[in-house]
Structure formats: C-alpha cells, structure tokens
Amino acid sequence: MKMTFILASLLCSSLTFASLDQYTSGYKWISHEKTVKAKVKAKKRGRRSISSKVEVDDSRLSKEFKSFRKTYLSIKDPIELEKQLRHIDKNYDSYPDDLKLVAAILTPMLEMKSFAYRMYPLLKREKVTHSVLLTRVYRFASFMSVNLPTDQWDAGFRFMSEPFEYEMTNNRFHKTSDLQEFVTNKIYPALAKAAERVQALDFSTNNMTWDHKLLYGTASFQDEFKRYRLIGESERLLLLANLHYGLSWSARFSAYNVSGTLSLVKDMGSLYGIDSMFGFSKVDGVTAKKIVAKINKRKYKKLFTILDGGKEKMQLSFKHLREAARVSVVAWEEMKERRNGEANESALIRSEMFESFIGRIDRGAETFVDIVNGPTIVRSDITGEVITVDLPKFLMNPPKDLKSLLPTSFTSADDMKSKKIANKSGKMKSVKFRNYHYGKATSWELKSYNTLLPEVKNGDDISTAARILNQSPGAAPVALIINPFMMYNR
C-alpha cells in the first residue's frame, strides 16, 4: 500500500495546462561554471570573522520588520492572517531585505487556503485513504495544541482547513485531475515566485537577523535567550535550494497520469487485509509479485503513463533538481568553513551540528552536483562497488509508462519450506515454516533502465545497482527514483 503512495508522489500527472516555463522566465539559472566560481567566494565568506562587538538582538531589525512582527503576532483568526499575507505580497518591493525574506517564505501559504476542506470530496470516495489521512490531521492538531499553543498557529491551521466563502463549495477536488490542476496552476507559480524573490536577495556582505518569535508565537522567548539568530548567504541559498526541490516535485506532479490512484490504494488495502478485516476474505502475506499483478490490472492501463506535455515538464523538473544541487553545494562550502568562526556562534544553522558528518556531506554534495551534470561513476561506501548513472538522460527522456520500471520476474519457490529437526528423543521431525523470500522481485526490464544505468547489462543486476546507489553519499536523488520499483516497502 505504501508503494502506491510513493509511486503517485514520485512522478505524477495533470491534464493539459499552460507551460510552466512562463513562471520562471525571470529566474537566473546558475551554470556549472558559475557554481565553481561561487564556491570559491563561499569558502572565503565562511572564513570571514564578524566583529565581536556586534550584538544579535532587536536593534538589528528594520522598522518595517518590527511593524510586521507586531501585526503578525496579534493575529487571532484566519481572516486576519489572509489579510496580512496579501498585504506583504502586494507591498513586497517596498520592503527592506529582512522583511522581504519573511514575505517570500510566508506568501505561498495563500494558495493553501481551505486546502483540507477542498480535498475532502476526493478522499471520501475511498474510505480507507480518507481514514488514514484524517487520522494524521487529527494527530497534527493534537500536536499543535500541545507544542504550539498560540493564536498564530491556530489561525494558520484554520486557514488551511476551514471553508470561508460559500462559492468554495463549487471549487473542491472531486478528481485527481482537479488536484493536479491546483498544483500546476497555483502551487508551482507560488513557489516559482518565492524562488525568484529569494534569489534576488543577497546576504553575502550583510547578514539578516531572524526573530524566532515569528515562528513560535507570542508565548515564546520571554527572557530573549536564543531568540535572535543571523541568516547569512548560506541559509538563503539553502532556502532557495529547498524551493527548487518543491518546484521539481510540482513539475513531476504534472507529467504523469494518476487518475485511478485512490482506487489502486483501496485495491492494495484488500491485499493487506484492511478492507477484509471484518469479512471472510483470506489474507495472506503480501508479496512483490501480488502487488505488481494488482498494479498491472487492465483497469490501471493508463495509470502512471506520461501525458501530453509531460516530457517537457519532466525536463523542467530536472532543471529545478539541478539548480537545487548547485545552490546546495555553494551553501555547504560556506557553512563547513565557518564552523570554527565567530559567525557560526550566532548563525541560524550552526554547522557544528554536522561535525561528525563533514566528510560524508562533503562527498555527497560533490557527487550530487556531478550526477546532475552528466554521467557519473558512483561508488558504494560499504562494498566499494561502482555503477555509472546518467540522471540527466533519464529525466530528459522519461519513461512513457512508469509501470515499465516495475519488476518482471519473481522467485518461484513455494511459500512454505520444511526442514527436519531433532526432538528431545533424538528423532528427526519435519517442521514447516514460511519462506520469506517467496514472491520476491528478482529481475526488471533492462531497456526501461538503460538511460539511467547505461552500463548495466542484465535485468537481474538492477537491484545491485540500487544497493550501490543507496550506499553512496550524494546518490540519493537517483536512489529515490528507483527504490519504489525495487519493492522494498511492500
């Protein structure tokens, strides 16, 4: 069942919408050459010290930031919240950099208005799915009331979960295509706008002061201890990278057909015994073979197939992933250098927390950049085995049907095994026990993986390639693509 959720979120779909490229027309993409130069500058910044006389406190905040903070921390209901978000979005260009960063982070939230309410018709069609997600929302509400008991958090939760205009009853998600259209036409543009805004900022010479009270609300930091932190260029770049990860996912979400996903989730539930819990259906172990057979049923023929314009959206998804990799490695170059300097003491992200993993993160960041630049040899940290991956070629020429990545062969042994064991009197008795490798995936269609793993010659070796990727720092983007099809999470 978990497999279906992963497949749906990994590379999903939309109908025919306007090109997403229009939303990034003003964005300045970083080239490989510029990445190399930016890393040199970042290293110098990381070694730079700041004056010991500088106090990181309220006095470093702009008057506009303080004014916004006062208004924001007085918010008690979702209508006030929306009004304030629209205000800072409209007046963004007039603000100093500290408030611009806050506005860039917060304003995408506007598109999430009444999101849970709008999702209800789509989820209620499949009771199992709705029950699972509803339980998670309940848990978050409980967590919030205990750990974040402020008016601001409550207003935000209500903003995303309650209806506010009657007309909204006609603007809910009844089909997966409705949700896909929302992501394509609302979420992607909002994130693209935020990315363009964050990119235009520059904290390489002047750090920004951050007030934790904005996040934790009025009841927090009464004694001011650890309330204020510095946001430097590395933090800005990490935020930008995360926006690109979100944009990459959003573009993937509009490339493939996921109509029928919830029906498949329900079908998967019957395998696990969820729908049979109070009936008379036999529930046995769920093998990879059973799951693949369910996904390959005729009624799911169009599920996970690429849509018109899907190839271009996958190419855009890769473009965002590459940008995230390049921006991240520049951010890390500064962060690792400043870990012993004064600048690190007041930083929002203190790099000393990564001290034990410096080497691994270093290699991972560089490997990630190599992977998005072209064919790369990846080495397992555990076994020393190597594999060549070509992520750009795979994502620039995506599969027409994701189901082609599913395993094609499985172990054929019986589901039960037996062996003879001596009893107390020494007599050998036959004992049966379950064969936990029964139905395990053993081979995959080689041609479906040729672009991603160009040197693999046998479909049986796809799982070996997956293992090497999982054991190599920086290869996570590739491993995340193929792991669901290895059927680990069955």
CSV table of C-alpha atoms in Angstrom, one decimal:
chain,number,residue,atom,x,y,z
A,1,MET,CA,0.0,0.0,0.0
A,2,LYS,CA,2.9,2.3,0.8
A,3,MET,CA,4.2,1.5,-2.6
A,4,THR,CA,1.2,3.1,-4.3
A,5,PHE,CA,1.6,6.4,-2.4
A,6,ILE,CA,5.3,6.5,-3.3
A,7,LEU,CA,4.6,5.9,-7.0
A,8,ALA,CA,1.9,8.5,-7.0
A,9,SER,CA,4.0,11.2,-5.4
A,10,LEU,CA,7.3,10.3,-7.2
A,11,LEU,CA,6.2,11.1,-10.7
A,12,CYS,CA,2.6,12.2,-11.1
A,13,SER,CA,0.2,13.9,-13.5
A,14,SER,CA,-2.0,16.6,-14.9
A,15,LEU,CA,-4.2,17.3,-17.8
A,16,THR,CA,-3.2,19.9,-20.4
A,17,PHE,CA,-2.1,23.1,-18.8
A,18,ALA,CA,-0.1,26.2,-19.8
A,19,SER,CA,3.6,25.8,-20.0
A,20,LEU,CA,5.3,26.0,-16.6
A,21,ASP,CA,8.3,27.8,-18.1
A,22,GLN,CA,6.4,31.1,-18.1
A,23,TYR,CA,6.7,31.2,-14.3
A,24,THR,CA,10.5,31.0,-14.3
A,25,SER,CA,11.2,33.4,-17.1
A,26,GLY,CA,12.7,36.0,-14.8
A,27,TYR,CA,14.8,33.5,-12.8
A,28,LYS,CA,18.6,33.5,-13.4
A,29,TRP,CA,19.7,29.8,-13.5
A,30,ILE,CA,23.2,29.1,-12.2
A,31,SER,CA,25.5,27.3,-14.7
A,32,HIS,CA,28.2,24.8,-13.8
A,33,GLU,CA,30.9,27.4,-14.4
A,34,LYS,CA,29.2,29.9,-12.1
A,35,THR,CA,28.8,27.2,-9.5
A,36,VAL,CA,32.6,26.7,-9.4
A,37,LYS,CA,33.2,30.4,-9.0
A,38,ALA,CA,30.5,30.8,-6.4
A,39,LYS,CA,32.1,28.0,-4.3
A,40,VAL,CA,35.4,29.9,-4.2
A,41,LYS,CA,33.6,33.0,-2.9
A,42,ALA,CA,31.6,31.0,-0.4
A,43,LYS,CA,34.7,29.5,1.0
A,44,LYS,CA,36.1,32.9,1.7
A,45,ARG,CA,32.9,34.1,3.3
A,46,GLY,CA,32.9,31.1,5.6
A,47,ARG,CA,36.4,32.0,6.9
A,48,ARG,CA,35.4,35.6,7.4
A,49,SER,CA,35.0,36.7,11.0
A,50,ILE,CA,32.5,39.2,12.4
A,51,SER,CA,33.1,41.9,14.9
A,52,SER,CA,32.7,40.7,18.5
A,53,LYS,CA,31.0,43.9,19.3
A,54,VAL,CA,28.0,43.1,17.1
A,55,GLU,CA,25.0,42.2,19.3
A,56,VAL,CA,22.5,40.0,17.6
A,57,ASP,CA,19.3,41.5,19.0
A,58,ASP,CA,16.2,43.5,18.2
A,59,SER,CA,18.2,46.6,17.3
A,60,ARG,CA,19.4,44.9,14.1
A,61,LEU,CA,15.8,44.5,12.7
A,62,SER,CA,14.4,47.1,10.3
A,63,LYS,CA,11.5,49.2,11.4
A,64,GLU,CA,9.4,47.6,8.7
A,65,PHE,CA,10.2,44.1,10.1
A,66,LYS,CA,9.2,45.2,13.6
A,67,SER,CA,6.0,46.7,12.4
A,68,PHE,CA,5.1,43.5,10.5
A,69,ARG,CA,6.0,41.4,13.6
A,70,LYS,CA,3.7,43.4,15.8
A,71,THR,CA,0.8,42.9,13.5
A,72,TYR,CA,1.6,39.3,12.8
A,73,LEU,CA,1.8,38.4,16.5
A,74,SER,CA,-1.5,40.0,17.1
A,75,ILE,CA,-3.3,37.8,14.6
A,76,LYS,CA,-6.1,35.6,16.2
A,77,ASP,CA,-8.1,34.4,13.3
A,78,PRO,CA,-7.6,33.2,9.7
A,79,ILE,CA,-9.2,36.2,8.0
A,80,GLU,CA,-6.7,38.5,9.7
A,81,LEU,CA,-3.9,36.1,8.6
A,82,GLU,CA,-5.0,36.2,5.0
A,83,LYS,CA,-5.3,40.0,5.0
A,84,GLN,CA,-1.8,40.3,6.3
A,85,LEU,CA,-0.3,37.8,3.9
A,86,ARG,CA,-1.9,39.7,0.9
A,87,HIS,CA,-0.6,43.0,2.3
A,88,ILE,CA,3.0,41.9,2.4
A,89,ASP,CA,2.7,40.2,-1.0
A,90,LYS,CA,1.4,43.4,-2.6
A,91,ASN,CA,3.9,45.7,-1.0
A,92,TYR,CA,6.9,43.3,-1.3
A,93,ASP,CA,9.1,45.6,-3.5
A,94,SER,CA,9.0,48.4,-1.0
A,95,TYR,CA,10.4,46.4,1.9
A,96,PRO,CA,14.0,46.1,3.2
A,97,ASP,CA,15.7,42.7,2.8
A,98,ASP,CA,14.9,41.2,6.2
A,99,LEU,CA,11.1,41.6,5.7
A,100,LYS,CA,11.4,40.6,2.0
A,101,LEU,CA,12.8,37.2,3.1
A,102,VAL,CA,9.9,36.7,5.5
A,103,ALA,CA,7.4,37.7,2.9
A,104,ALA,CA,8.9,35.4,0.3
A,105,ILE,CA,8.6,32.5,2.8
A,106,LEU,CA,5.1,33.2,4.0
A,107,THR,CA,3.1,34.3,0.9
A,108,PRO,CA,3.0,30.9,-0.9
A,109,MET,CA,0.7,29.9,2.0
A,110,LEU,CA,-2.0,32.0,0.4
A,111,GLU,CA,-2.6,29.2,-2.1
A,112,MET,CA,-3.3,26.7,0.7
A,113,LYS,CA,-6.5,28.4,1.8
A,114,SER,CA,-9.1,25.9,2.7
A,115,PHE,CA,-7.0,23.1,1.3
A,116,ALA,CA,-8.2,20.3,3.6
A,117,TYR,CA,-11.8,21.3,3.0
A,118,ARG,CA,-11.3,21.3,-0.7
A,119,MET,CA,-9.6,17.8,-0.6
A,120,TYR,CA,-12.5,16.1,1.3
A,121,PRO,CA,-14.7,15.1,-1.8
A,122,LEU,CA,-11.6,13.4,-3.4
A,123,LEU,CA,-10.6,11.5,-0.3
A,124,LYS,CA,-14.1,10.4,0.9
A,125,ARG,CA,-14.5,8.3,-2.3
A,126,GLU,CA,-12.1,5.8,-0.8
A,127,LYS,CA,-12.9,5.4,2.9
A,128,VAL,CA,-9.6,3.7,3.8
A,129,THR,CA,-7.5,6.5,2.3
A,130,HIS,CA,-9.6,9.2,3.9
A,131,SER,CA,-9.4,7.5,7.3
A,132,VAL,CA,-5.6,7.3,7.2
A,133,LEU,CA,-5.2,11.0,6.2
A,134,LEU,CA,-7.9,12.1,8.6
A,135,THR,CA,-6.1,10.4,11.5
A,136,ARG,CA,-2.9,12.2,10.6
A,137,VAL,CA,-4.6,15.6,10.6
A,138,TYR,CA,-6.1,14.8,14.0
A,139,ARG,CA,-2.6,13.9,15.2
A,140,PHE,CA,-1.2,17.2,13.9
A,141,ALA,CA,-4.0,19.2,15.5
A,142,SER,CA,-3.3,17.5,18.8
A,143,PHE,CA,0.5,18.1,18.4
A,144,MET,CA,-0.1,21.7,17.7
A,145,SER,CA,-2.4,22.3,20.7
A,146,VAL,CA,0.2,20.8,23.0
A,147,ASN,CA,3.5,22.1,21.5
A,148,LEU,CA,2.4,25.2,19.6
A,149,PRO,CA,-0.5,26.6,21.7
A,150,THR,CA,-0.6,30.1,20.1
A,151,ASP,CA,-3.2,32.1,18.3
A,152,GLN,CA,-1.0,32.4,15.2
A,153,TRP,CA,-0.6,28.6,14.8
A,154,ASP,CA,-4.3,28.1,15.4
A,155,ALA,CA,-5.2,30.8,12.8
A,156,GLY,CA,-2.9,29.1,10.3
A,157,PHE,CA,-4.4,25.7,10.9
A,158,ARG,CA,-7.9,27.0,10.4
A,159,PHE,CA,-6.8,29.0,7.3
A,160,MET,CA,-5.8,25.7,5.6
A,161,SER,CA,-8.6,23.5,6.9
A,162,GLU,CA,-11.9,25.6,7.0
A,163,PRO,CA,-14.1,27.0,4.2
A,164,PHE,CA,-14.6,30.8,4.1
A,165,GLU,CA,-16.7,31.6,1.1
A,166,TYR,CA,-19.8,29.6,0.0
A,167,GLU,CA,-18.5,29.7,-3.6
A,168,MET,CA,-15.7,27.5,-2.4
A,169,THR,CA,-18.2,24.6,-2.2
A,170,ASN,CA,-18.1,24.5,-6.1
A,171,ASN,CA,-14.3,24.7,-6.2
A,172,ARG,CA,-13.4,21.4,-4.4
A,173,PHE,CA,-11.3,18.5,-5.6
A,174,HIS,CA,-13.5,15.7,-6.9
A,175,LYS,CA,-11.0,14.0,-9.2
A,176,THR,CA,-7.2,13.6,-9.1
A,177,SER,CA,-7.0,15.9,-12.1
A,178,ASP,CA,-8.6,18.7,-10.0
A,179,LEU,CA,-5.7,18.3,-7.5
A,180,GLN,CA,-3.2,18.2,-10.3
A,181,GLU,CA,-4.5,21.3,-11.9
A,182,PHE,CA,-4.3,23.0,-8.5
A,183,VAL,CA,-0.6,22.1,-8.1
A,184,THR,CA,0.2,23.1,-11.6
A,185,ASN,CA,-1.7,26.4,-11.8
A,186,LYS,CA,-1.4,27.5,-8.1
A,187,ILE,CA,1.4,25.8,-6.1
A,188,TYR,CA,4.1,25.8,-8.8
A,189,PRO,CA,3.6,29.5,-9.7
A,190,ALA,CA,3.6,30.5,-6.0
A,191,LEU,CA,6.9,28.5,-5.4
A,192,ALA,CA,8.4,29.9,-8.5
A,193,LYS,CA,7.6,33.5,-7.4
A,194,ALA,CA,9.2,32.8,-4.0
A,195,ALA,CA,12.3,31.3,-5.6
A,196,GLU,CA,12.7,34.4,-7.8
A,197,ARG,CA,12.3,36.6,-4.8
A,198,VAL,CA,14.8,34.7,-2.6
A,199,GLN,CA,17.3,34.5,-5.4
A,200,ALA,CA,17.2,38.3,-5.8
A,201,LEU,CA,18.3,38.8,-2.2
A,202,ASP,CA,22.0,38.9,-1.2
A,203,PHE,CA,23.3,38.3,2.3
A,204,SER,CA,26.9,37.9,1.3
A,205,THR,CA,28.1,41.1,2.9
A,206,ASN,CA,25.3,41.9,5.4
A,207,ASN,CA,23.6,39.2,7.4
A,208,MET,CA,20.0,39.4,8.3
A,209,THR,CA,18.7,39.0,11.8
A,210,TRP,CA,15.9,36.5,12.4
A,211,ASP,CA,13.5,36.6,15.3
A,212,HIS,CA,12.4,33.1,16.4
A,213,LYS,CA,9.3,34.6,17.9
A,214,LEU,CA,7.7,34.8,14.4
A,215,LEU,CA,7.8,31.0,14.3
A,216,TYR,CA,6.9,30.1,17.9
A,217,GLY,CA,4.4,32.9,18.7
A,218,THR,CA,3.7,35.3,21.5
A,219,ALA,CA,4.2,32.8,24.3
A,220,SER,CA,7.9,32.1,23.4
A,221,PHE,CA,11.2,33.6,24.3
A,222,GLN,CA,10.1,35.6,27.3
A,223,ASP,CA,13.6,36.1,28.5
A,224,GLU,CA,15.0,36.7,25.0
A,225,PHE,CA,17.5,33.8,25.4
A,226,LYS,CA,18.4,32.4,22.0
A,227,ARG,CA,15.6,34.4,20.4
A,228,TYR,CA,17.7,36.1,17.7
A,229,ARG,CA,19.8,34.4,15.0
A,230,LEU,CA,21.8,35.5,12.0
A,231,ILE,CA,20.7,34.5,8.5
A,232,GLY,CA,23.7,34.6,6.1
A,233,GLU,CA,24.2,33.8,2.5
A,234,SER,CA,24.4,30.0,3.1
A,235,GLU,CA,21.0,30.0,4.9
A,236,ARG,CA,19.5,32.0,2.0
A,237,LEU,CA,20.9,29.5,-0.5
A,238,LEU,CA,19.6,26.5,1.4
A,239,LEU,CA,16.2,28.1,1.4
A,240,LEU,CA,16.5,28.6,-2.3
A,241,ALA,CA,17.5,25.0,-2.8
A,242,ASN,CA,14.5,23.7,-0.9
A,243,LEU,CA,12.2,25.8,-3.0
A,244,HIS,CA,13.7,24.2,-6.1
A,245,TYR,CA,13.1,20.8,-4.6
A,246,GLY,CA,9.5,21.7,-4.2
A,247,LEU,CA,9.3,23.1,-7.7
A,248,SER,CA,10.9,19.9,-9.1
A,249,TRP,CA,8.3,17.8,-7.3
A,250,SER,CA,5.5,20.1,-8.5
A,251,ALA,CA,6.6,19.7,-12.1
A,252,ARG,CA,6.8,15.9,-11.8
A,253,PHE,CA,3.3,16.1,-10.4
A,254,SER,CA,2.0,17.4,-13.7
A,255,ALA,CA,3.8,15.0,-16.0
A,256,TYR,CA,2.1,11.6,-15.5
A,257,ASN,CA,-1.5,10.3,-15.3
A,258,VAL,CA,-2.5,9.3,-11.8
A,259,SER,CA,-6.3,9.0,-12.4
A,260,GLY,CA,-7.2,5.9,-10.5
A,261,THR,CA,-4.6,6.2,-7.8
A,262,LEU,CA,-7.1,6.1,-5.0
A,263,SER,CA,-8.8,3.1,-6.4
A,264,LEU,CA,-5.5,1.4,-6.6
A,265,VAL,CA,-4.8,2.3,-2.9
A,266,LYS,CA,-8.1,0.7,-2.0
A,267,ASP,CA,-7.1,-2.4,-4.0
A,268,MET,CA,-3.8,-2.5,-2.2
A,269,GLY,CA,-5.7,-2.3,1.1
A,270,SER,CA,-7.5,-5.5,0.3
A,271,LEU,CA,-4.1,-7.2,-0.1
A,272,TYR,CA,-3.1,-6.1,3.4
A,273,GLY,CA,-6.4,-7.0,4.9
A,274,ILE,CA,-7.6,-3.5,5.6
A,275,ASP,CA,-10.9,-4.0,3.6
A,276,SER,CA,-11.2,-7.6,4.7
A,277,MET,CA,-10.7,-7.1,8.4
A,278,PHE,CA,-14.3,-7.8,9.2
A,279,GLY,CA,-15.1,-10.0,6.3
A,280,PHE,CA,-14.3,-13.6,5.3
A,281,SER,CA,-11.6,-12.9,2.7
A,282,LYS,CA,-8.4,-14.8,3.2
A,283,VAL,CA,-5.5,-12.5,4.0
A,284,ASP,CA,-2.0,-13.9,3.4
A,285,GLY,CA,1.4,-12.4,3.1
A,286,VAL,CA,1.7,-9.6,0.5
A,287,THR,CA,4.5,-10.3,-1.9
A,288,ALA,CA,6.0,-8.1,-4.6
A,289,LYS,CA,4.5,-10.4,-7.2
A,290,LYS,CA,1.0,-9.8,-5.8
A,291,ILE,CA,1.5,-6.0,-5.7
A,292,VAL,CA,2.8,-5.9,-9.3
A,293,ALA,CA,-0.1,-8.1,-10.5
A,294,LYS,CA,-2.5,-5.6,-8.9
A,295,ILE,CA,-0.9,-2.6,-10.5
A,296,ASN,CA,-0.8,-4.2,-13.9
A,297,LYS,CA,-4.6,-4.9,-14.0
A,298,ARG,CA,-6.3,-3.8,-17.1
A,299,LYS,CA,-8.3,-1.1,-15.4
A,300,TYR,CA,-5.0,0.7,-14.5
A,301,LYS,CA,-3.6,0.6,-18.0
A,302,LYS,CA,-3.4,4.4,-18.2
A,303,LEU,CA,-2.2,4.9,-14.7
A,304,PHE,CA,1.3,6.3,-14.4
A,305,THR,CA,1.5,6.9,-18.2
A,306,ILE,CA,3.0,10.2,-19.5
A,307,LEU,CA,0.6,12.9,-20.6
A,308,ASP,CA,0.8,15.5,-23.4
A,309,GLY,CA,3.5,17.9,-22.4
A,310,GLY,CA,4.7,15.5,-19.7
A,311,LYS,CA,8.2,15.1,-21.2
A,312,GLU,CA,8.7,18.9,-21.1
A,313,LYS,CA,7.6,19.0,-17.5
A,314,MET,CA,9.9,16.2,-16.6
A,315,GLN,CA,12.7,18.2,-18.2
A,316,LEU,CA,11.8,21.2,-16.2
A,317,SER,CA,11.7,19.1,-13.0
A,318,PHE,CA,15.2,18.0,-13.7
A,319,LYS,CA,16.2,21.7,-14.3
A,320,HIS,CA,15.0,22.5,-10.8
A,321,LEU,CA,16.7,19.5,-9.3
A,322,ARG,CA,20.0,20.5,-10.9
A,323,GLU,CA,19.6,24.1,-9.6
A,324,ALA,CA,18.9,22.7,-6.1
A,325,ALA,CA,22.1,20.6,-6.3
A,326,ARG,CA,24.3,23.5,-7.5
A,327,VAL,CA,22.9,26.0,-5.0
A,328,SER,CA,23.2,23.5,-2.1
A,329,VAL,CA,26.9,22.8,-2.8
A,330,VAL,CA,27.7,26.5,-2.7
A,331,ALA,CA,25.8,26.9,0.6
A,332,TRP,CA,27.6,23.9,2.1
A,333,GLU,CA,31.0,25.3,1.0
A,334,GLU,CA,30.4,28.4,3.2
A,335,MET,CA,28.8,26.5,6.1
A,336,LYS,CA,31.6,24.0,6.6
A,337,GLU,CA,34.3,26.7,6.6
A,338,ARG,CA,32.6,28.9,9.2
A,339,ARG,CA,32.1,26.1,11.8
A,340,ASN,CA,35.1,27.3,13.9
A,341,GLY,CA,34.5,31.1,13.4
A,342,GLU,CA,32.6,33.8,15.3
A,343,ALA,CA,30.0,33.9,12.5
A,344,ASN,CA,28.9,30.4,13.4
A,345,GLU,CA,28.0,31.3,17.0
A,346,SER,CA,25.0,33.3,16.1
A,347,ALA,CA,24.0,31.6,12.9
A,348,LEU,CA,20.5,30.2,12.4
A,349,ILE,CA,22.1,26.9,11.2
A,350,ARG,CA,25.2,26.2,13.3
A,351,SER,CA,27.4,23.9,11.2
A,352,GLU,CA,28.9,22.2,14.3
A,353,MET,CA,25.9,20.0,14.4
A,354,PHE,CA,27.2,18.4,11.2
A,355,GLU,CA,30.8,18.0,12.6
A,356,SER,CA,30.6,14.2,12.7
A,357,PHE,CA,29.4,14.0,9.1
A,358,ILE,CA,31.6,16.7,7.5
A,359,GLY,CA,33.4,14.2,5.2
A,360,ARG,CA,30.3,12.3,4.2
A,361,ILE,CA,28.3,15.5,3.5
A,362,ASP,CA,31.3,16.9,1.5
A,363,ARG,CA,31.5,13.9,-0.8
A,364,GLY,CA,27.7,13.7,-1.0
A,365,ALA,CA,27.3,17.3,-2.1
A,366,GLU,CA,30.0,17.0,-4.8
A,367,THR,CA,28.7,13.7,-6.0
A,368,PHE,CA,25.2,15.2,-6.3
A,369,VAL,CA,26.5,18.0,-8.4
A,370,ASP,CA,28.4,15.6,-10.6
A,371,ILE,CA,25.2,13.5,-11.1
A,372,VAL,CA,23.1,16.4,-12.3
A,373,ASN,CA,25.9,17.5,-14.6
A,374,GLY,CA,26.0,14.2,-16.6
A,375,PRO,CA,27.1,10.5,-16.5
A,376,THR,CA,28.8,9.8,-13.1
A,377,ILE,CA,30.6,6.9,-11.6
A,378,VAL,CA,29.1,6.3,-8.1
A,379,ARG,CA,30.9,4.2,-5.5
A,380,SER,CA,29.4,2.2,-2.6
A,381,ASP,CA,30.8,3.2,0.8
A,382,ILE,CA,30.2,-0.3,2.0
A,383,THR,CA,31.4,-2.7,-0.7
A,384,GLY,CA,33.5,-0.4,-3.0
A,385,GLU,CA,31.4,-1.5,-6.0
A,386,VAL,CA,30.8,1.2,-8.6
A,387,ILE,CA,28.0,2.0,-11.0
A,388,THR,CA,27.6,4.6,-13.7
A,389,VAL,CA,24.4,6.7,-13.6
A,390,ASP,CA,23.1,9.2,-16.1
A,391,LEU,CA,20.3,11.1,-14.3
A,392,PRO,CA,20.0,13.9,-16.9
A,393,LYS,CA,19.5,11.5,-19.8
A,394,PHE,CA,16.8,9.6,-17.8
A,395,LEU,CA,14.8,12.7,-16.8
A,396,MET,CA,15.2,14.4,-20.1
A,397,ASN,CA,13.9,11.3,-21.8
A,398,PRO,CA,11.5,10.0,-19.2
A,399,PRO,CA,9.7,6.6,-19.4
A,400,LYS,CA,6.3,6.7,-21.2
A,401,ASP,CA,4.9,4.4,-18.6
A,402,LEU,CA,6.2,4.2,-15.1
A,403,LYS,CA,4.8,0.7,-14.7
A,404,SER,CA,7.6,-0.4,-17.1
A,405,LEU,CA,10.0,0.1,-14.2
A,406,LEU,CA,8.3,-2.5,-12.1
A,407,PRO,CA,9.9,-5.9,-11.6
A,408,THR,CA,9.1,-8.6,-14.2
A,409,SER,CA,10.4,-11.7,-12.6
A,410,PHE,CA,9.9,-13.1,-9.1
A,411,THR,CA,11.1,-16.1,-7.0
A,412,SER,CA,9.1,-19.2,-7.9
A,413,ALA,CA,9.8,-21.3,-4.8
A,414,ASP,CA,6.9,-22.4,-2.6
A,415,ASP,CA,5.6,-20.0,0.1
A,416,MET,CA,6.3,-22.7,2.8
A,417,LYS,CA,9.6,-24.5,3.4
A,418,SER,CA,10.3,-27.5,5.6
A,419,LYS,CA,13.3,-28.9,7.4
A,420,LYS,CA,13.9,-31.8,9.8
A,421,ILE,CA,14.7,-31.0,13.4
A,422,ALA,CA,15.6,-33.5,16.1
A,423,ASN,CA,13.1,-33.7,19.0
A,424,LYS,CA,14.0,-34.4,22.6
A,425,SER,CA,14.2,-38.2,22.0
A,426,GLY,CA,16.6,-37.6,19.0
A,427,LYS,CA,14.0,-38.4,16.4
A,428,MET,CA,14.0,-36.2,13.3
A,429,LYS,CA,10.7,-34.5,12.7
A,430,SER,CA,9.7,-32.4,9.7
A,431,VAL,CA,8.8,-28.8,10.6
A,432,LYS,CA,7.2,-26.3,8.2
A,433,PHE,CA,7.9,-22.6,8.2
A,434,ARG,CA,7.3,-19.7,5.9
A,435,ASN,CA,9.6,-18.9,3.0
A,436,TYR,CA,10.0,-15.1,3.4
A,437,HIS,CA,11.7,-14.8,0.0
A,438,TYR,CA,8.6,-16.2,-1.7
A,439,GLY,CA,7.4,-13.7,-4.4
A,440,LYS,CA,10.4,-11.5,-4.1
A,441,ALA,CA,11.4,-9.4,-7.1
A,442,THR,CA,14.4,-10.8,-9.0
A,443,SER,CA,14.6,-9.0,-12.3
A,444,TRP,CA,13.5,-5.9,-14.2
A,445,GLU,CA,13.0,-4.9,-17.8
A,446,LEU,CA,16.6,-3.8,-18.8
A,447,LYS,CA,15.5,-1.4,-21.6
A,448,SER,CA,13.4,0.7,-19.1
A,449,TYR,CA,16.6,1.4,-17.1
A,450,ASN,CA,19.1,1.8,-20.0
A,451,THR,CA,19.2,5.6,-19.9
A,452,LEU,CA,19.6,5.8,-16.2
A,453,LEU,CA,22.0,2.9,-15.8
A,454,PRO,CA,23.8,2.7,-19.1
A,455,GLU,CA,26.4,0.1,-18.1
A,456,VAL,CA,24.1,-2.5,-16.6
A,457,LYS,CA,23.8,-5.5,-19.0
A,458,ASN,CA,21.3,-7.7,-17.2
A,459,GLY,CA,17.9,-7.0,-15.7
A,460,ASP,CA,18.8,-9.2,-12.7
A,461,ASP,CA,21.5,-6.6,-11.8
A,462,ILE,CA,19.1,-3.7,-11.4
A,463,SER,CA,18.8,-4.4,-7.6
A,464,THR,CA,22.6,-4.4,-7.3
A,465,ALA,CA,22.7,-1.0,-8.9
A,466,ALA,CA,20.0,0.2,-6.4
A,467,ARG,CA,22.0,-1.1,-3.5
A,468,ILE,CA,25.2,0.7,-4.7
A,469,LEU,CA,23.2,4.0,-5.0
A,470,ASN,CA,21.8,3.6,-1.5
A,471,GLN,CA,25.2,3.1,-0.1
A,472,SER,CA,26.8,6.2,-1.8
A,473,PRO,CA,26.6,9.7,-0.4
A,474,GLY,CA,25.0,12.1,-2.9
A,475,ALA,CA,23.3,9.4,-4.9
A,476,ALA,CA,20.0,9.8,-3.0
A,477,PRO,CA,18.2,11.6,-5.9
A,478,VAL,CA,18.8,8.6,-8.1
A,479,ALA,CA,18.1,6.0,-5.4
A,480,LEU,CA,14.8,7.7,-4.5
A,481,ILE,CA,13.7,7.3,-8.1
A,482,ILE,CA,14.2,3.6,-8.4
A,483,ASN,CA,13.8,2.4,-4.8
A,484,PRO,CA,10.0,2.2,-5.0
A,485,PHE,CA,10.3,-0.2,-8.0
A,486,MET,CA,12.7,-2.5,-6.1
A,487,MET,CA,9.6,-3.3,-3.9
A,488,TYR,CA,11.4,-2.9,-0.6
A,489,ASN,CA,8.3,-1.3,1.1
A,490,ARG,CA,5.8,-4.0,0.3
